[in-house]
Amino acid sequence: MDKVIRIGTRESQLALWQARQVNDLLTAQGYRTELVPIKSEGDIDLVTPLYEIGVQGIFTKSLDIALLNGRIDVAVHSFKDVPTQLPQSIVTAAILERGPVKDLLVYKTNTDFLDQPDYIANIATSSVRRKAQWLRKFPKHQLHNLRGNVNTRLQKLAAENWDGAIFAAAGLERINVRPATSIELDWMLPAPAQGAVVAVCREDDAYCLQACAPFNHAPTALSTQIEREFLRTLMGGCTTPISAYAYIQNDTVFFEGEICNLDGTSFYSASRQSAAGNAAGLGKDAAEEILAKGGAEIVAQIRNAK
């Protein structure tokens, strides 16, 4: 184990937390490691809404290039940021055990406005999925774009005259910045693979593949595979309001997925359950049902809007 495994990561506090998890799992096995921070396009441009940038994999591209160029040996990503089609010559090395999956509302003063039908609340998020689901439930509310890393977004929420902002629970809890003024949005279906961390490496790097294999978490790998298969079949990315969640209980996989139009006025959903050993194709099957029910029209509308 003389070779130093160079672990590429974005520079945000959350990305570094994720990379350190992989670092610790490798060093626990006796491997020598080094963290290599790399800027991503998504971190540099904090103004343009994600759907206008229109690049799937914007937070993973810079790390993938560094990996293919041999600057790093392993790249660590939030799995929900990873395109369903990995770049050629890059493969999944390990999917870590999943953390919190839900979304949170961080509110300014209180949540009374959620029960006031005539109040026009101002809510911030950069996610088209969260916007669409929020507008479906609260069609009168005003949605505002909010970009940047977790800390930047919390600071902006404090500075702006907004009632609240939506975050992934995992992002806030992992770096211990979840405010007391936050509630879990049980009704909001998460992004495919939300709460999961993935390590990828070069396809021909047998050393790193072998090093990462022991900490691949099989239940998380299966759940996220189903969710991402659902996403891929609907041909969605960061710019599409697609939600999916699969979990395993008593060796049974439970799955729920949906697609919304951008303002939440139209949506299609599907649910499935299956024995864990027989779950292949579950996400694809649910997506095909949605496309047949009318989801294909939403996909076409969103593509035309772009």
mmCIF file with all atom_site columns, N, CA, C and O in Angstrom, residues 107-111 113 162-163 181:
data_model
loop_
_atom_site.group_PDB
_atom_site.id
_atom_site.type_symbol
_atom_site.label_atom_id
_atom_site.label_alt_id
_atom_site.label_comp_id
_atom_site.label_asym_id
_atom_site.label_entity_id
_atom_site.label_seq_id
_atom_site.pdbx_PDB_ins_code
_atom_site.Cartn_x
_atom_site.Cartn_y
_atom_site.Cartn_z
_atom_site.occupancy
_atom_site.B_iso_or_equiv
_atom_site.pdbx_formal_charge
_atom_site.auth_seq_id
_atom_site.auth_comp_id
_atom_site.auth_asym_id
_atom_site.auth_atom_id
_atom_site.pdbx_PDB_model_num
ATOM 1  N N  . TYR A 1 107 ? -36.864 28.379 8.097  1.00 0.00 ? 107 TYR A N  1
ATOM 2  C CA . TYR A 1 107 ? -37.746 29.551 8.102  1.00 0.00 ? 107 TYR A CA 1
ATOM 3  C C  . TYR A 1 107 ? -37.129 30.679 8.923  1.00 0.00 ? 107 TYR A C  1
ATOM 4  O O  . TYR A 1 107 ? -36.278 30.455 9.784  1.00 0.00 ? 107 TYR A O  1
ATOM 5  N N  . LYS A 1 108 ? -37.595 31.914 8.633  1.00 0.00 ? 108 LYS A N  1
ATOM 6  C CA . LYS A 1 108 ? -37.010 33.092 9.281  1.00 0.00 ? 108 LYS A CA 1
ATOM 7  C C  . LYS A 1 108 ? -37.551 33.296 10.701 1.00 0.00 ? 108 LYS A C  1
ATOM 8  O O  . LYS A 1 108 ? -36.774 33.455 11.644 1.00 0.00 ? 108 LYS A O  1
ATOM 9  N N  . THR A 1 109 ? -38.881 33.334 10.836 1.00 0.00 ? 109 THR A N  1
ATOM 10 C CA . THR A 1 109 ? -39.464 33.655 12.146 1.00 0.00 ? 109 THR A CA 1
ATOM 11 C C  . THR A 1 109 ? -40.340 32.521 12.667 1.00 0.00 ? 109 THR A C  1
ATOM 12 O O  . THR A 1 109 ? -40.162 32.043 13.769 1.00 0.00 ? 109 THR A O  1
ATOM 13 N N  . ASN A 1 110 ? -41.310 32.092 11.851 1.00 0.00 ? 110 ASN A N  1
ATOM 14 C CA . ASN A 1 110 ? -42.171 30.974 12.233 1.00 0.00 ? 110 ASN A CA 1
ATOM 15 C C  . ASN A 1 110 ? -42.754 30.344 10.973 1.00 0.00 ? 110 ASN A C  1
ATOM 16 O O  . ASN A 1 110 ? -42.487 30.815 9.860  1.00 0.00 ? 110 ASN A O  1
ATOM 17 N N  . THR A 1 111 ? -43.552 29.301 11.152 1.00 0.00 ? 111 THR A N  1
ATOM 18 C CA . THR A 1 111 ? -44.140 28.612 9.991  1.00 0.00 ? 111 THR A CA 1
ATOM 19 C C  . THR A 1 111 ? -45.648 28.858 9.888  1.00 0.00 ? 111 THR A C  1
ATOM 20 O O  . THR A 1 111 ? -46.350 28.126 9.198  1.00 0.00 ? 111 THR A O  1
ATOM 21 N N  . PHE A 1 113 ? -47.203 30.948 8.245  1.00 0.00 ? 113 PHE A N  1
ATOM 22 C CA . PHE A 1 113 ? -47.616 31.270 6.877  1.00 0.00 ? 113 PHE A CA 1
ATOM 23 C C  . PHE A 1 113 ? -48.002 30.015 6.076  1.00 0.00 ? 113 PHE A C  1
ATOM 24 O O  . PHE A 1 113 ? -48.738 30.110 5.090  1.00 0.00 ? 113 PHE A O  1
ATOM 25 N N  . TRP A 1 162 ? -36.924 37.145 2.902  1.00 0.00 ? 162 TRP A N  1
ATOM 26 C CA . TRP A 1 162 ? -37.636 35.928 2.526  1.00 0.00 ? 162 TRP A CA 1
ATOM 27 C C  . TRP A 1 162 ? -38.233 35.280 3.779  1.00 0.00 ? 162 TRP A C  1
ATOM 28 O O  . TRP A 1 162 ? -37.755 35.484 4.888  1.00 0.00 ? 162 TRP A O  1
ATOM 29 N N  . ASP A 1 163 ? -39.269 34.478 3.564  1.00 0.00 ? 163 ASP A N  1
ATOM 30 C CA . ASP A 1 163 ? -39.876 33.755 4.682  1.00 0.00 ? 163 ASP A CA 1
ATOM 31 C C  . ASP A 1 163 ? -39.132 32.455 4.989  1.00 0.00 ? 163 ASP A C  1
ATOM 32 O O  . ASP A 1 163 ? -39.189 31.954 6.117  1.00 0.00 ? 163 ASP A O  1
ATOM 33 N N  . THR A 1 181 ? -34.499 26.676 13.592 1.00 0.00 ? 181 THR A N  1
ATOM 34 C CA . THR A 1 181 ? -35.669 27.150 12.844 1.00 0.00 ? 181 THR A CA 1
ATOM 35 C C  . THR A 1 181 ? -35.791 26.394 11.516 1.00 0.00 ? 181 THR A C  1
ATOM 36 O O  . THR A 1 181 ? -35.664 26.971 10.426 1.00 0.00 ? 181 THR A O  1
#
